[in-house]
Tab-separated table of C-alpha atoms in Angstrom:
chain	number	residue	atom	x	y	z
A	1	MET	CA	-2.760	-14.741	-14.108
A	2	ASN	CA	-3.791	-13.963	-17.651
A	3	ASP	CA	-2.445	-11.906	-20.533
A	4	SER	CA	-4.358	-10.640	-23.537
A	5	ASP	CA	-1.483	-8.547	-24.944
A	6	ASP	CA	-1.676	-7.973	-28.662
A	7	ALA	CA	1.454	-5.829	-28.944
A	8	ALA	CA	3.966	-8.591	-29.440
A	9	THR	CA	6.913	-6.942	-31.146
A	10	GLN	CA	8.607	-3.816	-29.926
A	11	THR	CA	12.118	-2.953	-28.845
A	12	PRO	CA	12.508	-4.160	-25.241
A	13	SER	CA	13.092	-1.438	-22.677
A	14	ALA	CA	13.617	-1.552	-18.925
A	15	ALA	CA	11.932	1.832	-18.514
A	16	GLN	CA	8.315	1.665	-17.359
A	17	THR	CA	6.125	4.518	-16.272
A	18	ALA	CA	2.854	4.768	-14.377
A	19	PRO	CA	1.368	7.030	-11.697
A	20	THR	CA	3.451	7.044	-8.506
A	21	PRO	CA	1.574	6.696	-5.202
A	22	PRO	CA	2.323	8.970	-2.248
A	23	THR	CA	3.738	6.072	-0.224
A	24	ALA	CA	5.452	2.812	-1.137
A	25	ASN	CA	3.259	0.593	1.029
A	26	PRO	CA	-0.353	1.805	1.013
A	27	ALA	CA	-2.069	-1.611	1.096
A	28	PRO	CA	-4.939	-2.050	3.562
A	29	GLU	CA	-4.958	-4.274	6.614
A	30	THR	CA	-5.403	-7.962	5.957
A	31	THR	CA	-8.825	-9.519	6.312
A	32	ILE	CA	-7.339	-13.014	6.672
A	33	GLY	CA	-5.337	-12.020	9.741
A	34	ARG	CA	-8.444	-10.712	11.466
A	35	THR	CA	-10.635	-13.669	10.624
A	36	PHE	CA	-8.569	-16.749	11.410
A	37	GLU	CA	-6.695	-17.377	14.613
A	38	VAL	CA	-3.438	-19.315	14.688
A	39	PRO	CA	-2.267	-21.663	17.440
A	40	GLU	CA	-0.696	-19.914	20.425
A	41	THR	CA	2.476	-21.891	19.746
A	42	MET	CA	2.946	-20.015	16.455
A	43	THR	CA	4.319	-16.536	15.909
A	44	ALA	CA	1.460	-14.055	15.531
A	45	PRO	CA	0.892	-13.296	11.838
A	46	PRO	CA	1.335	-9.832	10.332
A	47	ARG	CA	-1.739	-7.654	9.889
A	48	THR	CA	-0.427	-5.201	7.298
A	49	ASP	CA	2.282	-5.146	4.676
A	50	ALA	CA	4.297	-2.922	6.995
A	51	ASP	CA	4.223	-5.704	9.627
A	52	VAL	CA	5.699	-8.327	7.302
A	53	PRO	CA	9.397	-7.533	7.877
A	54	ASP	CA	8.981	-7.748	11.660
A	55	TYR	CA	7.169	-11.070	11.290
A	56	VAL	CA	9.972	-12.403	9.086
A	57	ARG	CA	12.578	-11.290	11.630
A	58	ALA	CA	10.571	-12.867	14.454
A	59	LEU	CA	10.837	-16.194	12.609
A	60	GLY	CA	14.596	-15.719	12.435
A	61	LEU	CA	14.652	-15.488	8.638
A	62	PRO	CA	16.936	-13.292	6.525
A	63	GLY	CA	14.057	-12.342	4.224
A	64	LEU	CA	11.426	-13.765	1.886
A	65	ALA	CA	12.120	-16.048	-1.064
A	66	ASP	CA	9.047	-15.300	-3.202
A	67	ILE	CA	9.381	-17.214	-6.471
A	68	HIS	CA	6.294	-15.834	-8.245
A	69	VAL	CA	6.618	-12.084	-8.918
A	70	HIS	CA	5.937	-10.337	-12.223
A	71	PHE	CA	7.743	-7.448	-13.851
A	72	LEU	CA	6.885	-6.986	-17.513
A	73	PRO	CA	7.526	-4.660	-20.440
A	74	GLN	CA	5.139	-1.745	-20.129
A	75	ASN	CA	3.106	-2.577	-23.240
A	76	VAL	CA	2.555	-6.116	-21.951
A	77	LEU	CA	1.790	-4.948	-18.421
A	78	ASP	CA	-0.779	-2.472	-19.739
A	79	LYS	CA	-2.582	-5.294	-21.527
A	80	VAL	CA	-2.448	-7.551	-18.469
A	81	TRP	CA	-3.939	-4.830	-16.288
A	82	GLU	CA	-6.575	-4.111	-18.919
A	83	TYR	CA	-7.560	-7.782	-18.812
A	84	PHE	CA	-7.932	-7.668	-15.035
A	85	ASP	CA	-9.879	-4.418	-15.263
A	86	ASN	CA	-12.422	-6.443	-17.250
A	87	ALA	CA	-12.280	-9.382	-14.850
A	88	ALA	CA	-16.013	-9.231	-14.157
A	89	ASP	CA	-16.519	-10.282	-17.776
A	90	ASN	CA	-13.417	-12.494	-18.067
A	91	TYR	CA	-13.624	-14.261	-14.693
A	92	GLY	CA	-17.086	-13.452	-13.421
A	93	ARG	CA	-15.704	-11.435	-10.493
A	94	ASP	CA	-13.842	-8.200	-9.924
A	95	TRP	CA	-10.064	-8.306	-9.752
A	96	PRO	CA	-8.694	-4.912	-8.680
A	97	ILE	CA	-4.928	-4.542	-9.023
A	98	THR	CA	-3.654	-3.653	-5.544
A	99	TYR	CA	-0.186	-2.547	-6.647
A	100	ARG	CA	-0.843	-0.526	-9.805
A	101	TYR	CA	2.282	1.612	-9.564
A	102	ASP	CA	5.334	2.468	-11.608
A	103	THR	CA	8.277	0.074	-11.773
A	104	ASP	CA	10.495	1.798	-9.221
A	105	THR	CA	7.685	1.949	-6.676
A	106	ARG	CA	6.856	-1.715	-7.142
A	107	LEU	CA	10.511	-2.626	-6.713
A	108	ASP	CA	10.622	-0.562	-3.513
A	109	ILE	CA	7.521	-2.326	-2.185
A	110	VAL	CA	8.887	-5.845	-2.585
A	111	ARG	CA	12.230	-4.768	-1.146
A	112	GLU	CA	10.463	-3.320	1.887
A	113	LEU	CA	8.500	-6.539	2.267
A	114	GLY	CA	11.801	-8.381	2.513
A	115	LEU	CA	12.411	-10.063	-0.853
A	116	ARG	CA	16.131	-10.736	-1.043
A	117	ALA	CA	15.949	-11.467	-4.775
A	118	ILE	CA	13.153	-10.333	-7.081
A	119	PRO	CA	11.820	-12.526	-9.907
A	120	ALA	CA	10.683	-10.729	-13.049
A	121	LEU	CA	8.491	-13.439	-14.538
A	122	THR	CA	7.262	-12.883	-18.093
A	123	TYR	CA	5.270	-15.147	-20.396
A	124	PRO	CA	4.113	-14.998	-24.026
A	125	HIS	CA	0.663	-15.712	-25.336
A	126	LYS	CA	1.605	-16.296	-28.970
A	127	PRO	CA	4.532	-17.282	-31.211
A	128	GLY	CA	7.355	-14.847	-31.848
A	129	MET	CA	7.060	-13.177	-28.462
A	130	ALA	CA	9.255	-15.207	-26.096
A	131	ALA	CA	12.627	-14.302	-27.616
A	132	TRP	CA	12.170	-10.550	-27.199
A	133	LEU	CA	10.736	-11.041	-23.719
A	134	ASN	CA	13.978	-12.845	-22.888
A	135	GLU	CA	15.924	-9.890	-24.251
A	136	TRP	CA	13.864	-7.559	-22.079
A	137	ASN	CA	14.452	-9.797	-19.050
A	138	ALA	CA	18.209	-9.673	-19.557
A	139	GLU	CA	18.113	-5.882	-19.800
A	140	PHE	CA	15.846	-5.490	-16.772
A	141	ALA	CA	17.955	-7.780	-14.594
A	142	GLY	CA	21.084	-5.986	-15.741
A	143	ALA	CA	19.632	-2.697	-14.532
A	144	HIS	CA	18.820	-3.972	-11.012
A	145	ASP	CA	21.280	-5.958	-8.896
A	146	ASP	CA	18.574	-7.707	-6.855
A	147	VAL	CA	16.391	-8.745	-9.812
A	148	ILE	CA	16.627	-12.389	-10.874
A	149	HIS	CA	17.401	-12.819	-14.556
A	150	CYS	CA	14.337	-14.692	-15.841
A	151	GLY	CA	13.319	-16.273	-19.120
A	152	THR	CA	10.312	-17.785	-20.815
A	153	LEU	CA	9.353	-19.942	-23.783
A	154	TYR	CA	6.601	-20.794	-26.221
A	155	ALA	CA	5.877	-24.045	-28.076
A	156	GLU	CA	7.677	-23.098	-31.286
A	157	PRO	CA	10.753	-24.453	-33.105
A	158	GLU	CA	12.752	-21.336	-32.228
A	159	SER	CA	12.643	-22.313	-28.547
A	160	ALA	CA	15.394	-24.843	-29.265
A	161	ASP	CA	17.695	-21.876	-29.895
A	162	TYR	CA	16.504	-19.034	-27.680
A	163	VAL	CA	16.122	-21.089	-24.495
A	164	PRO	CA	19.799	-22.236	-24.457
A	165	ALA	CA	20.761	-18.695	-25.453
A	166	ALA	CA	18.868	-17.247	-22.491
A	167	ILE	CA	20.504	-19.770	-20.148
A	168	ALA	CA	23.930	-18.901	-21.540
A	169	ALA	CA	23.143	-15.207	-20.989
A	170	GLY	CA	22.482	-15.910	-17.304
A	171	ALA	CA	18.765	-16.695	-16.937
A	172	LYS	CA	18.215	-18.409	-13.564
A	173	LEU	CA	14.425	-18.839	-13.543
A	174	PHE	CA	11.820	-19.472	-16.274
A	175	LYS	CA	8.063	-18.983	-16.423
A	176	VAL	CA	5.584	-20.960	-18.538
A	177	HIS	CA	1.844	-20.235	-18.643
A	178	VAL	CA	-0.106	-23.070	-20.235
A	179	GLN	CA	-3.545	-21.448	-20.167
A	180	VAL	CA	-2.373	-18.100	-21.548
A	181	GLY	CA	-0.028	-19.641	-24.107
A	182	VAL	CA	-2.614	-22.201	-25.247
A	183	PHE	CA	-0.023	-24.914	-25.834
A	184	SER	CA	0.730	-28.252	-24.253
A	185	PRO	CA	3.902	-28.616	-22.194
A	186	ASP	CA	4.460	-32.049	-23.748
A	187	ASP	CA	4.454	-30.705	-27.313
A	188	GLU	CA	7.400	-32.446	-28.978
A	189	VAL	CA	8.724	-29.133	-30.291
A	190	LEU	CA	9.695	-28.243	-26.708
A	191	GLY	CA	11.928	-31.287	-26.247
A	192	PRO	CA	15.226	-29.436	-26.857
A	193	ALA	CA	14.173	-26.588	-24.571
A	194	TRP	CA	13.228	-28.925	-21.714
A	195	LYS	CA	16.483	-30.809	-22.153
A	196	ALA	CA	18.491	-27.583	-21.966
A	197	LEU	CA	16.654	-26.474	-18.829
A	198	GLU	CA	17.062	-29.899	-17.238
A	199	GLU	CA	20.790	-30.017	-17.927
A	200	ALA	CA	21.288	-26.473	-16.650
A	201	ARG	CA	19.133	-27.183	-13.563
A	202	VAL	CA	17.164	-23.990	-14.158
A	203	PRO	CA	13.803	-23.994	-12.313
A	204	ILE	CA	10.574	-23.315	-14.206
A	205	VAL	CA	7.488	-21.788	-12.604
A	206	ILE	CA	4.695	-23.398	-14.600
A	207	HIS	CA	1.039	-22.412	-14.436
A	208	ALA	CA	-0.674	-25.588	-15.576
A	209	GLY	CA	-3.675	-25.785	-13.252
A	210	SER	CA	-7.165	-25.188	-14.608
A	211	ALA	CA	-7.995	-22.159	-12.468
A	212	PRO	CA	-9.105	-19.448	-12.614
A	213	LEU	CA	-10.005	-20.480	-16.157
A	214	PRO	CA	-9.535	-23.922	-17.689
A	215	GLY	CA	-7.582	-24.079	-20.912
A	216	THR	CA	-7.321	-26.560	-23.741
A	217	TYR	CA	-4.066	-27.921	-22.314
A	218	THR	CA	-4.324	-27.224	-18.578
A	219	GLY	CA	-4.184	-30.001	-16.019
A	220	PRO	CA	-1.532	-32.308	-14.561
A	221	GLN	CA	-1.225	-34.974	-17.263
A	222	ALA	CA	0.874	-33.042	-19.771
A	223	VAL	CA	3.241	-31.964	-16.987
A	224	ALA	CA	3.528	-35.597	-15.892
A	225	ASN	CA	4.318	-36.540	-19.500
A	226	VAL	CA	7.158	-34.005	-19.604
A	227	LEU	CA	8.563	-35.305	-16.324
A	228	ALA	CA	8.453	-38.863	-17.637
A	229	LYS	CA	10.897	-37.790	-20.359
A	230	PHE	CA	12.876	-35.247	-18.327
A	231	PRO	CA	12.646	-36.461	-14.718
A	232	GLN	CA	15.341	-34.090	-13.440
A	233	LEU	CA	13.507	-30.940	-14.544
A	234	THR	CA	12.826	-28.525	-11.718
A	235	PHE	CA	9.165	-27.594	-12.010
A	236	VAL	CA	7.534	-25.208	-9.541
A	237	ILE	CA	3.786	-25.691	-9.898
A	238	ALA	CA	2.154	-22.268	-9.687
A	239	HIS	CA	-0.870	-21.744	-7.454
A	240	MET	CA	-0.354	-25.195	-5.880
A	241	GLY	CA	-1.876	-26.539	-9.122
A	242	MET	CA	-5.270	-24.969	-8.329
A	243	PRO	CA	-7.805	-26.557	-8.571
A	244	GLU	CA	-6.104	-29.919	-9.260
A	245	TYR	CA	-4.367	-29.740	-5.902
A	246	GLY	CA	-4.185	-33.459	-5.255
A	247	GLU	CA	-2.839	-34.462	-8.669
A	248	PHE	CA	-0.067	-31.864	-8.586
A	249	ALA	CA	0.786	-32.815	-5.004
A	250	ASP	CA	1.211	-36.351	-6.350
A	251	LEU	CA	3.879	-35.049	-8.744
A	252	ALA	CA	5.634	-33.198	-5.930
A	253	GLU	CA	5.737	-36.442	-3.969
A	254	ARG	CA	6.951	-38.532	-6.910
A	255	PHE	CA	9.658	-36.283	-8.312
A	256	ASP	CA	12.560	-34.871	-6.308
A	257	ASN	CA	12.601	-31.569	-8.197
A	258	VAL	CA	8.894	-30.765	-8.337
A	259	TYR	CA	7.654	-28.075	-5.971
A	260	LEU	CA	4.393	-26.238	-5.318
A	261	ASP	CA	4.146	-22.456	-5.044
A	262	THR	CA	1.576	-20.888	-2.761
A	263	THR	CA	0.389	-18.123	-5.084
A	264	MET	CA	-3.168	-17.058	-4.133
A	265	PHE	CA	-3.659	-20.215	-2.050
A	266	ALA	CA	-5.692	-19.734	1.160
A	267	THR	CA	-5.697	-15.958	0.746
A	268	GLY	CA	-9.454	-15.603	0.997
A	269	TYR	CA	-9.896	-14.731	-2.680
A	270	PHE	CA	-10.391	-18.182	-4.204
A	271	SER	CA	-10.388	-20.066	-0.919
A	272	THR	CA	-9.847	-19.456	2.777
A	273	PRO	CA	-7.677	-21.415	5.207
A	274	ALA	CA	-10.857	-22.885	6.691
A	275	GLU	CA	-11.724	-24.422	3.312
A	276	VAL	CA	-8.491	-26.417	3.128
A	277	THR	CA	-9.485	-30.003	3.841
A	278	PRO	CA	-7.842	-31.835	6.751
A	279	ALA	CA	-6.450	-34.428	4.330
A	280	TYR	CA	-4.785	-31.827	2.120
A	281	ARG	CA	-3.539	-29.919	5.157
A	282	GLU	CA	-1.877	-33.139	6.318
A	283	ARG	CA	-0.275	-33.596	2.893
A	284	LEU	CA	1.077	-30.059	3.036
A	285	ALA	CA	2.608	-30.743	6.437
A	286	LYS	CA	4.429	-33.754	4.972
A	287	LEU	CA	5.449	-31.689	1.937
A	288	GLU	CA	7.148	-29.065	4.090
A	289	GLY	CA	10.281	-29.184	1.951
A	290	LYS	CA	8.336	-28.869	-1.319
A	291	VAL	CA	6.177	-25.753	-0.805
A	292	ILE	CA	7.558	-22.357	-1.868
A	293	LEU	CA	6.189	-18.885	-1.254
A	294	GLY	CA	4.585	-17.331	-4.328
A	295	SER	CA	2.474	-14.174	-4.484
A	296	ASP	CA	1.682	-13.015	-8.071
A	297	PHE	CA	2.722	-9.495	-7.061
A	298	PRO	CA	1.702	-6.947	-8.316
A	299	ASN	CA	-1.364	-8.424	-10.010
A	300	ILE	CA	-3.237	-9.442	-6.875
A	301	PRO	CA	-6.665	-8.196	-5.735
A	302	TYR	CA	-5.678	-7.959	-2.052
A	303	PRO	CA	-2.670	-6.843	0.006
A	304	TYR	CA	0.498	-8.949	-0.109
A	305	VAL	CA	0.179	-9.698	3.590
A	306	ASP	CA	-2.930	-11.813	2.927
A	307	GLN	CA	-0.709	-14.465	1.325
A	308	ILE	CA	1.442	-14.798	4.433
A	309	ALA	CA	-1.443	-14.472	6.880
A	310	GLY	CA	-3.413	-17.111	4.983
A	311	LEU	CA	-0.532	-19.572	5.122
A	312	THR	CA	-0.036	-18.885	8.814
A	313	ALA	CA	-3.735	-19.549	9.411
A	314	LEU	CA	-3.271	-23.112	8.168
A	315	GLY	CA	-1.741	-23.706	11.594
A	316	LEU	CA	1.094	-25.911	10.359
A	317	GLY	CA	3.692	-24.378	12.665
A	318	ASP	CA	6.542	-21.896	12.587
A	319	ASP	CA	9.020	-24.430	11.208
A	320	TRP	CA	6.700	-25.053	8.248
A	321	MET	CA	6.404	-21.313	7.702
A	322	ARG	CA	10.187	-20.918	7.788
A	323	SER	CA	10.529	-23.606	5.145
A	324	VAL	CA	7.867	-22.063	2.918
A	325	LEU	CA	8.797	-18.398	3.293
A	326	TRP	CA	12.532	-18.830	2.915
A	327	THR	CA	14.320	-22.182	3.034
A	328	ASN	CA	12.688	-23.941	0.075
A	329	GLY	CA	12.638	-20.947	-2.232
A	330	ALA	CA	16.195	-19.978	-1.321
A	331	LYS	CA	17.307	-23.504	-2.219
A	332	VAL	CA	15.588	-23.492	-5.614
A	333	LEU	CA	16.673	-19.930	-6.427
A	334	GLY	CA	20.229	-20.502	-5.231
A	335	LEU	CA	20.078	-17.902	-2.467
A	336	ASP	CA	21.697	-20.032	0.244
């Protein structure tokens, strides 16, 4: 969820190398699935990553539509992992990377989990970085048939040119990280970029919530300001807007094309299913068509299955799970 990369300019390359594990799915058994029971009327949740495909099939789904997955240039990924390795200092708690493997292994893992299309979300933390990330994204997607061609942006004048260029090159999903980028989404310089994304109906996964660290420009107001000017933008609010859950849920209720992604929500790391208030649980039930599976793979400090088990433990029913795990994300990503 953070990026302290200082190596901004290098020739993009799809090749990434890192130690390969002996097996593609070595993650431990979920703690969420052992701790919280689900109603007997619901399909029993998976206990391990290896159980996820069977659970998905039991729900009658063709796969998972996870909208929040990261693949990055190796120099950027190294810096991201270095930041998380120092999470005790940066966040005040440890953050071990569960899926610290080479690119091919990580691709195999998400395929085995059931992702029908794989986002490769990237995001810059300073000017002059977004354009070459977009070049890398195009190359990476071109090398893998099931990878979604993604793009990103920064609050800089050049975004007026490279965002339409990325869309024209085939980008189908964008990522914006307000806290890492340290810019406001409603900066006027981004007007042309937002307009291009709105007209092209390209969804944007935007991390604008103030957790795990607040930023100068985090929070719901700037996002609301953008939507006031570009009401047809498709924003997917990362991490359910954590911790400003209510305010971002308000936006999802007000705007047809605003969604919430589940990344790290109710996984037991920041919060457990038991800590979700009855009022918010009721809102989520009513927002069944607006909640999309997100995971933050591979940069998560627990097994992937915890995300699905945690959502199941909310007890909102199999139909809600079907909507969240597949239907809503497939709609936004154009997988129908």
